[in-house]
CSV table of C-alpha atoms in Angstrom, one decimal:
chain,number,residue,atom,x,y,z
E,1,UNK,CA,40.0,16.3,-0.1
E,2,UNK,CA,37.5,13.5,-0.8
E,3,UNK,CA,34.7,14.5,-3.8
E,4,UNK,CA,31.0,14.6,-2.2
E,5,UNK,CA,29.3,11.1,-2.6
E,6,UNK,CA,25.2,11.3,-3.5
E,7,UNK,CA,22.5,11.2,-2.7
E,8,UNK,CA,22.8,13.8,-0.1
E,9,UNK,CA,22.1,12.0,2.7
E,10,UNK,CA,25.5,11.7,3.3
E,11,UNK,CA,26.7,15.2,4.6
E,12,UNK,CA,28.9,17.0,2.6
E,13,UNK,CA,32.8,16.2,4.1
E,14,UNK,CA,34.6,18.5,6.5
E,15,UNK,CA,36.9,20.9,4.7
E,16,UNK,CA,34.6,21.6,1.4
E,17,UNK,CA,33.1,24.7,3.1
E,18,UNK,CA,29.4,23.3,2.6
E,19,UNK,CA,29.6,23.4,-1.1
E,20,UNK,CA,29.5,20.1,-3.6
E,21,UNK,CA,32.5,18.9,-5.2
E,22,UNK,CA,32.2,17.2,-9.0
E,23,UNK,CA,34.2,16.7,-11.9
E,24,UNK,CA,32.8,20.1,-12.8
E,25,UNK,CA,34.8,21.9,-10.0
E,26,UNK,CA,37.2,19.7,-8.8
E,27,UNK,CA,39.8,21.2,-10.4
E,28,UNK,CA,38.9,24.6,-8.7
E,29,UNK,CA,38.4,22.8,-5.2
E,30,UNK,CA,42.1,21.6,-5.6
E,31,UNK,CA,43.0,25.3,-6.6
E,32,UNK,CA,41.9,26.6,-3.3
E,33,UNK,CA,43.0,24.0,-1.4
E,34,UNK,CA,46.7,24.6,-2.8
E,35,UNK,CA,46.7,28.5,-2.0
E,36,UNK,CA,50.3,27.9,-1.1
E,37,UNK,CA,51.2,27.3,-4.5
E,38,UNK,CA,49.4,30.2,-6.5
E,39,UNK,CA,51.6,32.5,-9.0
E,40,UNK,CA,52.0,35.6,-7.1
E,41,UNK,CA,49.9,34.5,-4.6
E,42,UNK,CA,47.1,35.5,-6.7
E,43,UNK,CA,44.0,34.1,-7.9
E,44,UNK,CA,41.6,35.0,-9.8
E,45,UNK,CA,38.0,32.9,-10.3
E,46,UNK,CA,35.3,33.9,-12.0
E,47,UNK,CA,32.2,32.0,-13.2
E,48,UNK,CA,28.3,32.9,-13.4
E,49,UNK,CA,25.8,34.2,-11.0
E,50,UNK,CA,24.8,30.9,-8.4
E,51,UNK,CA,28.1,28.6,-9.0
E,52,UNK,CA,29.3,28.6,-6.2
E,53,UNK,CA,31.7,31.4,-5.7
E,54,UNK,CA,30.8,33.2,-2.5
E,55,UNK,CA,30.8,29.7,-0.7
E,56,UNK,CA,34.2,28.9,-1.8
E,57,UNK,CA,35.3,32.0,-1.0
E,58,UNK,CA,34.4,32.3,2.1
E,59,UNK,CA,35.4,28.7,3.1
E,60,UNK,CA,38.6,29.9,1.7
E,61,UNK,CA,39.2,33.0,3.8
E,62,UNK,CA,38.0,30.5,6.8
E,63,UNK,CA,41.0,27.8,5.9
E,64,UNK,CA,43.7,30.4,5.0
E,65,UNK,CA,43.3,33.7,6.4
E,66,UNK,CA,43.7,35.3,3.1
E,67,UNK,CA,42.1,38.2,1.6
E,68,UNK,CA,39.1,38.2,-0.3
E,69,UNK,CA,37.6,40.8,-2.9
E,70,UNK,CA,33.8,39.8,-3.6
E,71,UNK,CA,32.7,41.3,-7.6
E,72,UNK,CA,36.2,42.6,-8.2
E,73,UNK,CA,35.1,44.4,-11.3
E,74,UNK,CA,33.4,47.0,-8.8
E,75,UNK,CA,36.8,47.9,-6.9
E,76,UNK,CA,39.0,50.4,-7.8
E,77,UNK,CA,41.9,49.9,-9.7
E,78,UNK,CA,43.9,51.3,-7.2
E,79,UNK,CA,42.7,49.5,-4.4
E,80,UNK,CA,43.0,45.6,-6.5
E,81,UNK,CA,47.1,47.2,-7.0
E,82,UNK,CA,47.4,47.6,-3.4
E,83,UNK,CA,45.8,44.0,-2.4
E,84,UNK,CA,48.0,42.4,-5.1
E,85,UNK,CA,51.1,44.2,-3.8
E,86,UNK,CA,49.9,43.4,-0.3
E,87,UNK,CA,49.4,40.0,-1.0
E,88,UNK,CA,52.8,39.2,-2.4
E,89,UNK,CA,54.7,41.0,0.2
E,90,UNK,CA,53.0,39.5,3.3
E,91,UNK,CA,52.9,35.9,1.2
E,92,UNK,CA,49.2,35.9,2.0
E,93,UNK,CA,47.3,34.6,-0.7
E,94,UNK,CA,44.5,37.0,-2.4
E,95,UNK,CA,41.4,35.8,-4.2
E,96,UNK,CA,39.7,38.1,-6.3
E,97,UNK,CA,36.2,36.8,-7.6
E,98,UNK,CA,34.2,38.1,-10.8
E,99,UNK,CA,30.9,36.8,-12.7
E,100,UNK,CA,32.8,39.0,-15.6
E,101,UNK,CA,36.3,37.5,-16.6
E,102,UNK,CA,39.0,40.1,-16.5
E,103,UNK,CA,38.9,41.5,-19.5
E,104,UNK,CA,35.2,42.8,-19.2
E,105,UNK,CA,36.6,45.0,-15.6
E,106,UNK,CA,37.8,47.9,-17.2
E,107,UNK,CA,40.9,47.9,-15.8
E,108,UNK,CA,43.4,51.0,-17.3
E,109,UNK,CA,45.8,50.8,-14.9
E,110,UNK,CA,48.7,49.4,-17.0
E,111,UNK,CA,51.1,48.2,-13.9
E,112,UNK,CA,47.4,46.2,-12.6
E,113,UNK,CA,47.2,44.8,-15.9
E,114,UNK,CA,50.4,43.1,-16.0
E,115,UNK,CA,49.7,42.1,-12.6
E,116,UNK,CA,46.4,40.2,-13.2
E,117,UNK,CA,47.4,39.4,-16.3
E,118,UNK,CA,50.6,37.3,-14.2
E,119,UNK,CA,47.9,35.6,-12.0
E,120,UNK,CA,46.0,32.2,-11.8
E,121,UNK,CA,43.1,32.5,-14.0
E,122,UNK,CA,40.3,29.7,-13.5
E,123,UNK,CA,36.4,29.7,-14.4
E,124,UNK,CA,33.6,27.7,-13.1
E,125,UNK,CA,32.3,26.2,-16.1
E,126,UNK,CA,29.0,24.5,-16.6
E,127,UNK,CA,27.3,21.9,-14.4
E,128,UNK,CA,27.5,18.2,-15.0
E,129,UNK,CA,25.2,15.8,-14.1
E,130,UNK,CA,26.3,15.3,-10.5
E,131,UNK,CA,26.1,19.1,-9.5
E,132,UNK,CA,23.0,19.2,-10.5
E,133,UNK,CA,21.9,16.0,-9.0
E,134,UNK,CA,23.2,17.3,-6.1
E,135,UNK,CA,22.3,21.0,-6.1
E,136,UNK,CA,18.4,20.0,-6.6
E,137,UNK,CA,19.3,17.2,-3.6
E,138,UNK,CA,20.9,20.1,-1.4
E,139,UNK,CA,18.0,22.5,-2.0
E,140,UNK,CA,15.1,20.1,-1.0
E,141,UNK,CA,17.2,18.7,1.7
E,142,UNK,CA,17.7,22.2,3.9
E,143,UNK,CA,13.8,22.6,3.5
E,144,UNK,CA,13.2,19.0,5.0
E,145,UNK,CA,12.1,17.6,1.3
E,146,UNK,CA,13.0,14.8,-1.1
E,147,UNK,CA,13.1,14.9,-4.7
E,148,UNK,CA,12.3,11.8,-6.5
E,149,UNK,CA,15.0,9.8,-8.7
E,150,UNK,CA,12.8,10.0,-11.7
E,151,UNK,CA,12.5,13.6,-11.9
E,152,UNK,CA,16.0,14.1,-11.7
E,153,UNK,CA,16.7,11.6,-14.6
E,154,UNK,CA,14.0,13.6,-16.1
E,155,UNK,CA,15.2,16.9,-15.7
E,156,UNK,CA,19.2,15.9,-16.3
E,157,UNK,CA,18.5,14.7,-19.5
E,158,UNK,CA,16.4,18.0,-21.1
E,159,UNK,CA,17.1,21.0,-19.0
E,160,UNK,CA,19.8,23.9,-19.6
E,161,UNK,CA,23.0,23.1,-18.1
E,162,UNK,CA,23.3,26.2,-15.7
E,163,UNK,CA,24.0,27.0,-12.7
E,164,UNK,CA,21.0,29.4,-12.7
E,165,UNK,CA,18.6,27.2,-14.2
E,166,UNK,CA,18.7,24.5,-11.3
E,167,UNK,CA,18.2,27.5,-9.1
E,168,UNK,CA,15.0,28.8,-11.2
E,169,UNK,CA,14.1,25.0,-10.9
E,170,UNK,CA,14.0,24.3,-7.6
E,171,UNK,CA,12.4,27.3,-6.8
E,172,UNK,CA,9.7,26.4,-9.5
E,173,UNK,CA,9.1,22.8,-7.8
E,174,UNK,CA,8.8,24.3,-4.6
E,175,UNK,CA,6.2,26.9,-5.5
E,176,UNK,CA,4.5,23.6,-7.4
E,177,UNK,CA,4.6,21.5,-4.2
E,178,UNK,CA,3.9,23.6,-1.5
E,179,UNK,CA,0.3,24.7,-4.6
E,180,UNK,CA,-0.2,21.3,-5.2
E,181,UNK,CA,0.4,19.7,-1.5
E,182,UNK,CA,2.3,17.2,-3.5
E,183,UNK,CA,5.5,15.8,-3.1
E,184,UNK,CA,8.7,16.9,-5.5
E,185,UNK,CA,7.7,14.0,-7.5
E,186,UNK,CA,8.0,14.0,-11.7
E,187,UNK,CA,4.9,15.7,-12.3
E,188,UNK,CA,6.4,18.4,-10.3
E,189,UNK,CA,9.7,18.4,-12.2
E,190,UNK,CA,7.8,18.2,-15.8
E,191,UNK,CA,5.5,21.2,-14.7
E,192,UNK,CA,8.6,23.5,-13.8
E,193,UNK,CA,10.2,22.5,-16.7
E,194,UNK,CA,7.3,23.5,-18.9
E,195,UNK,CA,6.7,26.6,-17.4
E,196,UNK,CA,10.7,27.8,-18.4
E,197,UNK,CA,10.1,26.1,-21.9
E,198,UNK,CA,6.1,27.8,-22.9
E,199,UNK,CA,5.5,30.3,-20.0
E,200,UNK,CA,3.0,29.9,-17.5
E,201,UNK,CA,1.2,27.2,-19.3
E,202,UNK,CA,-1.0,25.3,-17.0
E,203,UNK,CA,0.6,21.4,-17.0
E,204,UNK,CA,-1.2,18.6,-15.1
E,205,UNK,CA,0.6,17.7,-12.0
């Protein structure tokens, strides 16, 4: 599958399930993509709140009718033993998705430990540069809006890396726009930023 090309004008490419593809998830795009191939027809992704997850894993139920167990650290352990016993007799691969990585679930069932513990482990790790190009890109984009190359130079080079802080971002320039009747401009992106680094402080926009 070919890797999303910016800026977002160019739609994302059939096959990615409407979520970006960088460096910083590639190797997880290639995962799901290669479901055929998992250890016990198992895995098991975890990453924070806003990565990605739910998107992948719903355009990974879509592509290969295989089961999917949203916040798996909420299930019983009884009922993750029967998927993963399900999944390996029927060949049909399972995907079990967490924000917590599998230690932090509690588990005390000792045959479900061994099992997991035999599974594909990967974990969405921070944004790079590109996500969050294109996150901010994507955001604007579904609300009919542009956001200007200079505040995204701005922002890439002095924001927190997180998936959760582009989304507290955006949502921050598009308060500041829609107040301001401005556009999403570097005033914009220097205001939001200020507000997550001193509070509310007023910033001239």
């Amino acid at each position: 599958m070919s890797q999303i090309a910016l800026p977002l004008e160019q739609k994302i490419p059939p096959g990615q399930g409407g979520y970006l593809v960088t460096p910083a998830n590639e190797d997880i795009h290639c995962q799901l993509q290669n479901w055929r191939d998992w250890a016990h027809h198992t895995l098991i992704l975890t990453g924070p709140a806003a990565s990605g997850k739910s998107t992948m894993a719903a355009s990974f139920a879509a592509e290969s009718g295989g089961l999917v167990v949203d916040d798996a650290r909420a299930h019983e352990d009884a009922e993750i033993f029967h998927l993963w016993n399900r999944a390996n007799m029927e060949e049909r691969p399972l995907l079990l998705v967490s924000e917590q990585p599998v230690p932090e679930w509690g588990v005390t069932l000792p045959d479900l430990k061994s099992r997991l513990a035999a599974s594909l482990h990967l974990d969405i790790g921070a944004p790079d540069q590109a996500m969050i190009e294109g996150l901010l890109q994507k955001y604007f984009a579904l609300r009919g809006l542009t956001i200007s190359d200079d505040a995204l130079r701005y922002l890439e080079k002095r924001m927190v890396r997180s998936y959760d802080m582009v989304r507290q971002l955006a949502q921050k320039m598009d308060s500041l726009a829609i107040a301001s009747r401005k556009p999403i401009n570097l005033g914009i992106a220097k205001a939001a930023l200020d507000h997550f680094d001193d509070g509310d402080e007023k910033v001239e926009i």
